[in-house]
Amino acid sequence: MDIFKEAEKVEKEVIELRRKIHMYPELGFEETKTSEIVYDYLKNLGIEVKRIAKTGVVGTLKGNGSKTIAIRADMDALPIQEENDVEYASQIPGRMHACGHDVHTAILLGTAKLLANMRDKLKGNVKFIFQPAEETTGGALPMIEEGVLENPKVDAIIGLHVDPELQVGQIGITYGKAYASSDMFDIIVKGKSSHGAEPHKSVDAIVIAANIVNMLQTVVSRKANPLSPIVLTIGTIEGGYARNIIANKVRMSGIIRMMEEEKRDEIVEMVEKICDNTAKAMGGEVEFKRTIGYPCLVNHKGMTDLIKETAFPLLGEGNVIEVAPTMGVEDFAYFLQKVPGSFYKLGCGNKEKGIDKPIHNNQFNIDEECIKIGLAVHVSTVLKYLNSNG
């Protein structure tokens, strides 16, 4: 079977689906129209389908075998105003598919159609997981908790993410740790207010906050293993209400991203201790709140090998590129904590066409030629997995 010929048969339909979804972007756990499109499309293919985790959808295609492989696509958009001059630009003010989830969803729908057309030859089952809220609180964990990996039990899982830094015709793979973990924190620094002319009567929350910001830099420079990346960012800081009044309160928020899952608690505790001790040394106090984010995404070697071996004959060895890990986060990580799998990158850039804007940019777009590449790699990987003896 020529998988690219099969992909080309549905390519136009999948592009139209992508554009339809792109025009009406929906935020996390609000993907009602998108999930309706997905649900109806899968049902019309004769695939067993159900709703899960509010706006999530899962379809199950049953073949002739006991093994089950899943493919995941995320559906949510971002609160960004689109600035692209294209006929399918977002029709919803302040919302945009600036991360390519419309592409992921459309490719998975096309994959479902191609595999449904050969269901009699499938040596196992395929689950199509359409996940909400990847960009916000995370839809992967609620789907897992509601049983998306059961009945039938999923034995392996794959997923993709478009990447404009890779050109159309290329894919990127990463062995082992591929995305960082994430921990968010909020700090309230409490001092004592006074007039600026009488600083000796105050406990200056702004000065305390400034010292905390400086001290927190030592977590990365002196407390973390230099061979294992960690990023600590203070992203917001707000305090004071008049130029001549010493502030009694400052609010700050930040995020920690790292590659050592087992050290997360230790690093967060260290950050809290630095904040607390710095404030106490200067006569103030701190309230510290941690919000646990996504875990580190760790690709399994066997499934990454499978994608690599599948893509070589399709794209050529020079177009299957080992890419470095990123300090970005991805809640596909939760699936990989439960099931062997791999998450790869699909090249969607085209410098000659000027398609080179990064994800989360208000002019982000893709070269739609990448869609048939994603279809071919998805379908071929599924077939190779189900036909293997492992």
mmCIF file of C-alpha atoms in Angstrom:
data_model
loop_
_atom_site.group_PDB
_atom_site.id
_atom_site.type_symbol
_atom_site.label_atom_id
_atom_site.label_comp_id
_atom_site.label_asym_id
_atom_site.label_seq_id
_atom_site.Cartn_x
_atom_site.Cartn_y
_atom_site.Cartn_z
ATOM 1 C CA MET A 1 0.000 0.000 0.000
ATOM 2 C CA ASP A 2 1.246 3.469 -0.924
ATOM 3 C CA ILE A 3 0.379 5.361 2.246
ATOM 4 C CA PHE A 4 0.922 8.785 0.649
ATOM 5 C CA LYS A 5 -1.580 7.965 -2.107
ATOM 6 C CA GLU A 6 -4.071 6.974 0.571
ATOM 7 C CA ALA A 7 -3.347 10.175 2.491
ATOM 8 C CA GLU A 8 -3.823 12.273 -0.626
ATOM 9 C CA LYS A 9 -7.313 10.820 -1.068
ATOM 10 C CA VAL A 10 -8.456 12.488 2.164
ATOM 11 C CA GLU A 11 -6.041 15.428 2.195
ATOM 12 C CA LYS A 12 -8.474 18.016 0.829
ATOM 13 C CA GLU A 13 -11.184 16.916 3.257
ATOM 14 C CA VAL A 14 -8.787 17.098 6.204
ATOM 15 C CA ILE A 15 -7.577 20.570 5.195
ATOM 16 C CA GLU A 16 -11.202 21.730 5.063
ATOM 17 C CA LEU A 17 -11.772 20.272 8.530
ATOM 18 C CA ARG A 18 -8.692 22.059 9.834
ATOM 19 C CA ARG A 19 -9.844 25.386 8.412
ATOM 20 C CA LYS A 20 -13.346 24.964 9.820
ATOM 21 C CA ILE A 21 -11.959 24.281 13.283
ATOM 22 C CA HIS A 22 -9.445 27.129 12.900
ATOM 23 C CA MET A 23 -12.216 29.637 12.173
ATOM 24 C CA TYR A 24 -14.071 28.878 15.392
ATOM 25 C CA PRO A 25 -11.457 28.414 18.122
ATOM 26 C CA GLU A 26 -12.564 27.444 21.608
ATOM 27 C CA LEU A 27 -10.678 27.637 24.901
ATOM 28 C CA GLY A 28 -10.020 24.798 27.351
ATOM 29 C CA PHE A 29 -13.117 22.845 28.453
ATOM 30 C CA GLU A 30 -15.214 25.084 26.183
ATOM 31 C CA GLU A 31 -14.601 23.047 23.012
ATOM 32 C CA THR A 32 -18.283 22.229 22.491
ATOM 33 C CA LYS A 33 -18.478 22.915 18.750
ATOM 34 C CA THR A 34 -15.119 21.295 18.076
ATOM 35 C CA SER A 35 -16.038 18.157 20.018
ATOM 36 C CA GLU A 36 -19.357 18.037 18.178
ATOM 37 C CA ILE A 37 -17.509 18.056 14.846
ATOM 38 C CA VAL A 38 -15.229 15.291 16.111
ATOM 39 C CA TYR A 39 -18.054 13.191 17.574
ATOM 40 C CA ASP A 40 -20.199 13.356 14.428
ATOM 41 C CA TYR A 41 -17.262 12.651 12.114
ATOM 42 C CA LEU A 42 -16.187 9.533 14.039
ATOM 43 C CA LYS A 43 -19.764 8.290 14.342
ATOM 44 C CA ASN A 44 -20.250 8.629 10.579
ATOM 45 C CA LEU A 45 -17.171 6.446 10.092
ATOM 46 C CA GLY A 46 -18.837 3.687 12.094
ATOM 47 C CA ILE A 47 -16.399 4.113 14.969
ATOM 48 C CA GLU A 48 -17.607 3.537 18.514
ATOM 49 C CA VAL A 49 -17.545 6.990 20.084
ATOM 50 C CA LYS A 50 -18.316 8.608 23.432
ATOM 51 C CA ARG A 51 -17.851 11.877 25.274
ATOM 52 C CA ILE A 52 -15.516 12.021 28.254
ATOM 53 C CA ALA A 53 -14.024 14.634 30.604
ATOM 54 C CA LYS A 54 -16.549 17.390 29.793
ATOM 55 C CA THR A 55 -15.654 18.225 26.192
ATOM 56 C CA GLY A 56 -13.312 15.329 25.395
ATOM 57 C CA VAL A 57 -14.132 12.651 22.831
ATOM 58 C CA VAL A 58 -12.773 9.122 22.414
ATOM 59 C CA GLY A 59 -13.382 6.835 19.460
ATOM 60 C CA THR A 60 -12.564 3.125 19.403
ATOM 61 C CA LEU A 61 -11.960 1.258 16.156
ATOM 62 C CA LYS A 62 -11.999 -2.489 16.763
ATOM 63 C CA GLY A 63 -9.923 -4.743 14.567
ATOM 64 C CA ASN A 64 -8.927 -8.394 14.645
ATOM 65 C CA GLY A 65 -6.523 -8.665 17.543
ATOM 66 C CA SER A 66 -6.026 -8.001 21.233
ATOM 67 C CA LYS A 67 -3.466 -5.163 21.088
ATOM 68 C CA THR A 68 -4.640 -1.566 21.333
ATOM 69 C CA ILE A 69 -2.764 1.558 20.329
ATOM 70 C CA ALA A 70 -4.048 5.073 21.016
ATOM 71 C CA ILE A 71 -3.401 8.368 19.230
ATOM 72 C CA ARG A 72 -4.040 11.652 20.989
ATOM 73 C CA ALA A 73 -4.854 15.104 19.619
ATOM 74 C CA ASP A 74 -5.585 18.239 21.664
ATOM 75 C CA MET A 75 -8.439 20.553 20.645
ATOM 76 C CA ASP A 76 -8.232 23.841 22.559
ATOM 77 C CA ALA A 77 -7.178 27.261 21.311
ATOM 78 C CA LEU A 78 -5.502 30.268 22.955
ATOM 79 C CA PRO A 79 -6.747 33.711 24.089
ATOM 80 C CA ILE A 80 -4.858 35.503 21.285
ATOM 81 C CA GLN A 81 -6.158 37.878 18.612
ATOM 82 C CA GLU A 82 -5.268 36.441 15.197
ATOM 83 C CA GLU A 83 -3.457 38.773 12.784
ATOM 84 C CA ASN A 84 -3.273 36.496 9.728
ATOM 85 C CA ASP A 85 -4.835 37.697 6.481
ATOM 86 C CA VAL A 86 -6.280 34.368 5.352
ATOM 87 C CA GLU A 87 -9.802 33.392 4.370
ATOM 88 C CA TYR A 88 -10.049 30.937 7.265
ATOM 89 C CA ALA A 89 -8.827 33.340 9.971
ATOM 90 C CA SER A 90 -10.454 33.162 13.392
ATOM 91 C CA GLN A 91 -13.992 34.507 13.511
ATOM 92 C CA ILE A 92 -13.947 34.727 17.311
ATOM 93 C CA PRO A 93 -12.367 37.967 18.606
ATOM 94 C CA GLY A 94 -9.496 37.375 20.991
ATOM 95 C CA ARG A 95 -9.212 33.655 20.288
ATOM 96 C CA MET A 96 -6.922 31.814 17.944
ATOM 97 C CA HIS A 97 -5.506 28.385 17.180
ATOM 98 C CA ALA A 98 -1.999 29.736 17.651
ATOM 99 C CA CYS A 99 -0.534 26.410 18.763
ATOM 100 C CA GLY A 100 -1.766 24.174 15.945
ATOM 101 C CA HIS A 101 -4.302 22.119 17.871
ATOM 102 C CA ASP A 102 -6.700 22.545 14.943
ATOM 103 C CA VAL A 103 -4.086 20.754 12.829
ATOM 104 C CA HIS A 104 -3.634 17.972 15.390
ATOM 105 C CA THR A 105 -7.397 17.399 15.547
ATOM 106 C CA ALA A 106 -7.864 17.393 11.777
ATOM 107 C CA ILE A 107 -4.944 15.008 11.219
ATOM 108 C CA LEU A 108 -6.340 12.581 13.773
ATOM 109 C CA LEU A 109 -9.765 12.699 12.126
ATOM 110 C CA GLY A 110 -8.137 11.934 8.770
ATOM 111 C CA THR A 111 -6.149 9.130 10.384
ATOM 112 C CA ALA A 112 -9.378 7.678 11.773
ATOM 113 C CA LYS A 113 -10.917 7.705 8.296
ATOM 114 C CA LEU A 114 -7.956 5.967 6.668
ATOM 115 C CA LEU A 115 -7.796 3.304 9.366
ATOM 116 C CA ALA A 116 -11.580 2.804 9.325
ATOM 117 C CA ASN A 117 -11.308 2.058 5.606
ATOM 118 C CA MET A 118 -8.992 -0.859 6.409
ATOM 119 C CA ARG A 119 -10.570 -2.044 9.662
ATOM 120 C CA ASP A 120 -10.920 -5.625 8.395
ATOM 121 C CA LYS A 121 -7.133 -5.830 8.037
ATOM 122 C CA LEU A 122 -6.244 -4.287 11.408
ATOM 123 C CA LYS A 123 -4.546 -6.741 13.754
ATOM 124 C CA GLY A 124 -5.785 -4.945 16.831
ATOM 125 C CA ASN A 125 -7.680 -1.886 18.048
ATOM 126 C CA VAL A 126 -7.099 1.838 17.703
ATOM 127 C CA LYS A 127 -8.304 4.509 20.112
ATOM 128 C CA PHE A 128 -8.618 8.107 18.937
ATOM 129 C CA ILE A 129 -8.323 10.453 21.910
ATOM 130 C CA PHE A 130 -9.437 14.058 21.380
ATOM 131 C CA GLN A 131 -8.398 15.942 24.489
ATOM 132 C CA PRO A 132 -9.565 19.294 25.851
ATOM 133 C CA ALA A 133 -7.640 21.940 27.765
ATOM 134 C CA GLU A 134 -3.992 21.160 27.051
ATOM 135 C CA GLU A 135 -3.161 24.865 27.218
ATOM 136 C CA THR A 136 -4.714 25.490 30.621
ATOM 137 C CA THR A 137 -5.421 23.132 33.514
ATOM 138 C CA GLY A 138 -4.900 19.985 31.454
ATOM 139 C CA GLY A 139 -7.448 17.579 30.014
ATOM 140 C CA ALA A 140 -5.219 14.493 29.879
ATOM 141 C CA LEU A 141 -5.438 13.608 33.578
ATOM 142 C CA PRO A 142 -9.263 13.921 33.770
ATOM 143 C CA MET A 143 -9.558 11.688 30.690
ATOM 144 C CA ILE A 144 -7.273 9.084 32.284
ATOM 145 C CA GLU A 145 -9.214 9.263 35.555
ATOM 146 C CA GLU A 146 -12.455 8.657 33.632
ATOM 147 C CA GLY A 147 -11.018 5.542 31.997
ATOM 148 C CA VAL A 148 -9.889 6.615 28.527
ATOM 149 C CA LEU A 149 -7.025 4.092 28.654
ATOM 150 C CA GLU A 150 -9.340 1.176 29.551
ATOM 151 C CA ASN A 151 -11.963 -0.983 27.805
ATOM 152 C CA PRO A 152 -10.029 -1.966 25.819
ATOM 153 C CA LYS A 153 -6.813 -1.403 27.747
ATOM 154 C CA VAL A 154 -4.371 0.773 25.799
ATOM 155 C CA ASP A 155 -0.960 -0.861 25.286
ATOM 156 C CA ALA A 156 0.816 2.029 23.544
ATOM 157 C CA ILE A 157 0.167 5.647 22.615
ATOM 158 C CA ILE A 158 1.514 8.237 20.172
ATOM 159 C CA GLY A 159 0.887 11.911 19.526
ATOM 160 C CA LEU A 160 2.315 14.786 17.515
ATOM 161 C CA HIS A 161 2.775 18.527 17.748
ATOM 162 C CA VAL A 162 3.367 20.847 14.806
ATOM 163 C CA ASP A 163 6.698 22.654 14.858
ATOM 164 C CA PRO A 164 7.457 25.639 12.590
ATOM 165 C CA GLU A 165 11.185 25.291 13.277
ATOM 166 C CA LEU A 166 11.087 22.062 11.277
ATOM 167 C CA GLN A 167 10.304 22.286 7.585
ATOM 168 C CA VAL A 168 7.479 20.474 5.821
ATOM 169 C CA GLY A 169 8.578 16.924 5.105
ATOM 170 C CA GLN A 170 10.526 16.636 8.362
ATOM 171 C CA ILE A 171 9.619 15.197 11.726
ATOM 172 C CA GLY A 172 11.453 15.542 15.024
ATOM 173 C CA ILE A 173 11.932 12.825 17.612
ATOM 174 C CA THR A 174 13.400 12.989 21.106
ATOM 175 C CA TYR A 175 14.530 10.054 23.197
ATOM 176 C CA GLY A 176 13.795 10.116 26.911
ATOM 177 C CA LYS A 177 13.068 13.475 28.530
ATOM 178 C CA ALA A 178 11.476 15.745 25.941
ATOM 179 C CA TYR A 179 9.437 18.355 27.863
ATOM 180 C CA ALA A 180 9.952 19.877 31.299
ATOM 181 C CA SER A 181 7.812 19.671 34.410
ATOM 182 C CA SER A 182 6.034 22.786 35.618
ATOM 183 C CA ASP A 183 5.339 24.210 39.062
ATOM 184 C CA MET A 184 3.677 27.596 39.462
ATOM 185 C CA PHE A 185 3.914 29.688 42.610
ATOM 186 C CA ASP A 186 2.358 32.838 44.038
ATOM 187 C CA ILE A 187 4.014 34.966 46.706
ATOM 188 C CA ILE A 188 2.555 37.689 48.912
ATOM 189 C CA VAL A 189 5.235 39.716 50.688
ATOM 190 C CA LYS A 190 3.906 41.479 53.794
ATOM 191 C CA GLY A 191 5.620 44.442 55.391
ATOM 192 C CA LYS A 192 4.575 47.621 57.158
ATOM 193 C CA SER A 193 3.605 50.852 55.468
ATOM 194 C CA SER A 194 4.762 54.342 56.318
ATOM 195 C CA HIS A 195 5.396 57.673 54.662
ATOM 196 C CA GLY A 196 8.458 57.731 52.441
ATOM 197 C CA ALA A 197 9.897 60.493 54.607
ATOM 198 C CA GLU A 198 9.918 58.141 57.599
ATOM 199 C CA PRO A 199 11.376 54.872 56.299
ATOM 200 C CA HIS A 200 12.541 53.856 59.773
ATOM 201 C CA LYS A 201 8.906 53.309 60.729
ATOM 202 C CA SER A 202 8.305 50.866 57.861
ATOM 203 C CA VAL A 203 9.047 47.361 56.706
ATOM 204 C CA ASP A 204 9.439 47.911 52.985
ATOM 205 C CA ALA A 205 7.701 45.068 51.094
ATOM 206 C CA ILE A 206 9.147 46.250 47.787
ATOM 207 C CA VAL A 207 12.725 46.055 49.048
ATOM 208 C CA ILE A 208 12.001 42.609 50.497
ATOM 209 C CA ALA A 209 10.527 41.506 47.159
ATOM 210 C CA ALA A 210 13.552 42.815 45.275
ATOM 211 C CA ASN A 211 15.863 40.809 47.525
ATOM 212 C CA ILE A 212 13.721 37.703 47.084
ATOM 213 C CA VAL A 213 13.955 38.029 43.293
ATOM 214 C CA ASN A 214 17.747 38.284 43.523
ATOM 215 C CA MET A 215 18.068 35.418 46.002
ATOM 216 C CA LEU A 216 15.925 33.115 43.893
ATOM 217 C CA GLN A 217 18.487 33.318 41.113
ATOM 218 C CA THR A 218 20.803 31.238 43.315
ATOM 219 C CA VAL A 219 18.429 28.272 43.024
ATOM 220 C CA VAL A 220 19.462 27.874 39.391
ATOM 221 C CA SER A 221 23.055 29.063 39.702
ATOM 222 C CA ARG A 222 24.023 27.314 42.948
ATOM 223 C CA LYS A 223 21.453 24.745 44.003
ATOM 224 C CA ALA A 224 20.643 22.932 40.735
ATOM 225 C CA ASN A 225 22.755 20.401 38.852
ATOM 226 C CA PRO A 226 24.262 22.379 35.937
ATOM 227 C CA LEU A 227 23.933 19.285 33.733
ATOM 228 C CA SER A 228 20.173 19.117 34.263
ATOM 229 C CA PRO A 229 18.329 22.219 33.055
ATOM 230 C CA ILE A 230 16.068 24.233 35.330
ATOM 231 C CA VAL A 231 14.377 27.563 34.668
ATOM 232 C CA LEU A 232 12.953 29.785 37.398
ATOM 233 C CA THR A 233 11.007 32.844 36.303
ATOM 234 C CA ILE A 234 9.323 35.626 38.260
ATOM 235 C CA GLY A 235 6.769 36.725 35.686
ATOM 236 C CA THR A 236 4.682 39.285 37.576
ATOM 237 C CA ILE A 237 5.333 41.693 40.420
ATOM 238 C CA GLU A 238 2.900 44.257 41.755
ATOM 239 C CA GLY A 239 3.019 46.459 44.819
ATOM 240 C CA GLY A 240 2.608 49.961 46.187
ATOM 241 C CA TYR A 241 0.045 52.627 45.474
ATOM 242 C CA ALA A 242 1.842 55.983 45.724
ATOM 243 C CA ARG A 243 5.343 57.217 44.950
ATOM 244 C CA ASN A 244 5.878 58.605 48.430
ATOM 245 C CA ILE A 245 4.391 55.753 50.455
ATOM 246 C CA ILE A 246 6.413 52.690 51.421
ATOM 247 C CA ALA A 247 4.440 49.629 50.407
ATOM 248 C CA ASN A 248 3.196 47.112 52.938
ATOM 249 C CA LYS A 249 2.387 44.399 50.392
ATOM 250 C CA VAL A 250 3.803 43.018 47.149
ATOM 251 C CA ARG A 251 2.352 40.217 45.032
ATOM 252 C CA MET A 252 4.567 38.129 42.785
ATOM 253 C CA SER A 253 4.018 35.069 40.621
ATOM 254 C CA GLY A 254 6.457 32.736 38.969
ATOM 255 C CA ILE A 255 7.106 29.327 37.501
ATOM 256 C CA ILE A 256 9.719 26.604 37.825
ATOM 257 C CA ARG A 257 10.476 24.275 34.931
ATOM 258 C CA MET A 258 12.892 21.389 35.230
ATOM 259 C CA MET A 259 13.862 17.998 33.853
ATOM 260 C CA GLU A 260 14.406 16.093 37.103
ATOM 261 C CA GLU A 261 10.957 14.917 38.131
ATOM 262 C CA GLU A 262 12.258 13.436 41.383
ATOM 263 C CA LYS A 263 13.692 16.814 42.500
ATOM 264 C CA ARG A 264 10.551 18.913 42.007
ATOM 265 C CA ASP A 265 9.408 18.926 45.641
ATOM 266 C CA GLU A 266 12.921 19.657 46.880
ATOM 267 C CA ILE A 267 13.354 22.652 44.561
ATOM 268 C CA VAL A 268 9.935 24.121 45.391
ATOM 269 C CA GLU A 269 10.615 23.738 49.125
ATOM 270 C CA MET A 270 13.939 25.523 48.599
ATOM 271 C CA VAL A 271 12.208 28.409 46.811
ATOM 272 C CA GLU A 272 9.660 28.728 49.613
ATOM 273 C CA LYS A 273 12.395 28.666 52.267
ATOM 274 C CA ILE A 274 14.387 31.411 50.487
ATOM 275 C CA CYS A 275 11.280 33.591 50.274
ATOM 276 C CA ASP A 276 10.388 33.008 53.909
ATOM 277 C CA ASN A 277 13.887 33.499 55.334
ATOM 278 C CA THR A 278 14.617 36.598 53.239
ATOM 279 C CA ALA A 279 11.403 38.236 54.383
ATOM 280 C CA LYS A 280 11.987 37.336 58.053
ATOM 281 C CA ALA A 281 15.543 38.669 57.966
ATOM 282 C CA MET A 282 14.161 42.021 56.860
ATOM 283 C CA GLY A 283 11.292 42.141 59.337
ATOM 284 C CA GLY A 284 8.515 40.978 57.017
ATOM 285 C CA GLU A 285 6.715 37.760 56.216
ATOM 286 C CA VAL A 286 5.594 35.784 53.185
ATOM 287 C CA GLU A 287 2.613 33.763 52.061
ATOM 288 C CA PHE A 288 3.672 31.127 49.525
ATOM 289 C CA LYS A 289 1.332 29.017 47.391
ATOM 290 C CA ARG A 290 2.393 26.272 44.994
ATOM 291 C CA THR A 291 0.263 25.072 42.070
ATOM 292 C CA ILE A 292 1.497 21.774 40.684
ATOM 293 C CA GLY A 293 1.649 21.724 36.900
ATOM 294 C CA TYR A 294 2.416 19.043 34.337
ATOM 295 C CA PRO A 295 5.058 16.380 34.923
ATOM 296 C CA CYS A 296 8.137 15.872 32.791
ATOM 297 C CA LEU A 297 7.312 14.225 29.455
ATOM 298 C CA VAL A 298 9.486 11.156 28.963
ATOM 299 C CA ASN A 299 9.336 9.312 25.652
ATOM 300 C CA HIS A 300 9.773 5.541 25.714
ATOM 301 C CA LYS A 301 12.668 4.214 23.672
ATOM 302 C CA GLY A 302 10.798 1.369 21.988
ATOM 303 C CA MET A 303 7.964 3.580 20.734
ATOM 304 C CA THR A 304 10.371 6.320 19.665
ATOM 305 C CA ASP A 305 12.341 3.692 17.741
ATOM 306 C CA LEU A 306 9.067 2.590 16.127
ATOM 307 C CA ILE A 307 8.250 6.102 14.902
ATOM 308 C CA LYS A 308 11.823 6.536 13.657
ATOM 309 C CA GLU A 309 11.831 3.209 11.805
ATOM 310 C CA THR A 310 8.399 3.972 10.329
ATOM 311 C CA ALA A 311 9.331 7.460 9.145
ATOM 312 C CA PHE A 312 12.710 6.592 7.573
ATOM 313 C CA PRO A 313 11.294 4.913 4.424
ATOM 314 C CA LEU A 314 8.456 7.440 4.194
ATOM 315 C CA LEU A 315 10.446 10.650 4.507
ATOM 316 C CA GLY A 316 14.088 9.674 4.121
ATOM 317 C CA GLU A 317 16.609 9.404 6.929
ATOM 318 C CA GLY A 318 17.696 13.027 6.539
ATOM 319 C CA ASN A 319 14.182 14.195 7.331
ATOM 320 C CA VAL A 320 13.849 12.297 10.613
ATOM 321 C CA ILE A 321 15.681 14.585 12.990
ATOM 322 C CA GLU A 322 16.600 14.055 16.624
ATOM 323 C CA VAL A 323 15.641 17.328 18.305
ATOM 324 C CA ALA A 324 16.758 18.609 21.693
ATOM 325 C CA PRO A 325 14.389 18.614 24.677
ATOM 326 C CA THR A 326 12.431 21.788 25.367
ATOM 327 C CA MET A 327 11.671 23.538 28.647
ATOM 328 C CA GLY A 328 8.104 23.873 27.417
ATOM 329 C CA VAL A 329 5.442 21.647 28.957
ATOM 330 C CA GLU A 330 2.930 19.184 27.530
ATOM 331 C CA ASP A 331 0.256 17.210 29.378
ATOM 332 C CA PHE A 332 0.688 14.247 27.034
ATOM 333 C CA ALA A 333 3.191 13.467 29.800
ATOM 334 C CA TYR A 334 0.355 12.027 31.903
ATOM 335 C CA PHE A 335 -0.409 9.413 29.238
ATOM 336 C CA LEU A 336 3.252 8.412 29.120
ATOM 337 C CA GLN A 337 3.250 7.841 32.883
ATOM 338 C CA LYS A 338 0.646 5.133 32.297
ATOM 339 C CA VAL A 339 1.422 3.691 28.858
ATOM 340 C CA PRO A 340 4.570 3.262 26.726
ATOM 341 C CA GLY A 341 4.513 5.844 23.966
ATOM 342 C CA SER A 342 6.190 8.687 22.142
ATOM 343 C CA PHE A 343 5.380 12.274 21.235
ATOM 344 C CA TYR A 344 6.951 13.572 18.032
ATOM 345 C CA LYS A 345 7.123 16.896 16.209
ATOM 346 C CA LEU A 346 5.688 17.486 12.762
ATOM 347 C CA GLY A 347 7.486 20.044 10.613
ATOM 348 C CA CYS A 348 5.027 22.702 9.437
ATOM 349 C CA GLY A 349 7.348 25.570 8.499
ATOM 350 C CA ASN A 350 8.182 26.782 5.020
ATOM 351 C CA LYS A 351 10.707 29.602 4.818
ATOM 352 C CA GLU A 352 10.116 30.130 1.101
ATOM 353 C CA LYS A 353 6.434 30.817 1.762
ATOM 354 C CA GLY A 354 7.217 32.984 4.799
ATOM 355 C CA ILE A 355 5.640 30.468 7.153
ATOM 356 C CA ASP A 356 8.075 30.758 10.028
ATOM 357 C CA LYS A 357 6.272 32.351 12.979
ATOM 358 C CA PRO A 358 6.626 30.520 16.300
ATOM 359 C CA ILE A 359 3.740 28.886 18.105
ATOM 360 C CA HIS A 360 1.691 31.201 20.351
ATOM 361 C CA ASN A 361 2.397 34.065 17.935
ATOM 362 C CA ASN A 362 -0.599 35.999 16.578
ATOM 363 C CA GLN A 363 0.641 35.330 13.029
ATOM 364 C CA PHE A 364 1.368 31.646 13.517
ATOM 365 C CA ASN A 365 0.327 29.510 10.567
ATOM 366 C CA ILE A 366 1.292 26.236 8.927
ATOM 367 C CA ASP A 367 2.119 24.993 5.479
ATOM 368 C CA GLU A 368 -0.832 22.650 4.976
ATOM 369 C CA GLU A 369 1.415 20.283 3.031
ATOM 370 C CA CYS A 370 2.395 18.971 6.462
ATOM 371 C CA ILE A 371 -1.037 17.436 6.943
ATOM 372 C CA LYS A 372 -0.474 14.493 4.614
ATOM 373 C CA ILE A 373 2.909 13.901 6.310
ATOM 374 C CA GLY A 374 1.183 13.654 9.678
ATOM 375 C CA LEU A 375 -1.460 11.335 8.234
ATOM 376 C CA ALA A 376 1.161 9.058 6.694
ATOM 377 C CA VAL A 377 3.317 8.818 9.825
ATOM 378 C CA HIS A 378 0.327 8.274 12.143
ATOM 379 C CA VAL A 379 -1.251 5.551 9.994
ATOM 380 C CA SER A 380 2.021 3.789 9.197
ATOM 381 C CA THR A 381 3.080 3.775 12.860
ATOM 382 C CA VAL A 382 -0.237 2.248 13.914
ATOM 383 C CA LEU A 383 -0.010 -0.461 11.259
ATOM 384 C CA LYS A 384 3.598 -1.241 12.105
ATOM 385 C CA TYR A 385 2.785 -1.507 15.798
ATOM 386 C CA LEU A 386 -0.263 -3.736 15.325
ATOM 387 C CA ASN A 387 1.634 -5.973 12.873
ATOM 388 C CA SER A 388 4.619 -6.396 15.172
ATOM 389 C CA ASN A 389 5.060 -9.436 17.384
ATOM 390 C CA GLY A 390 6.120 -7.446 20.409
#
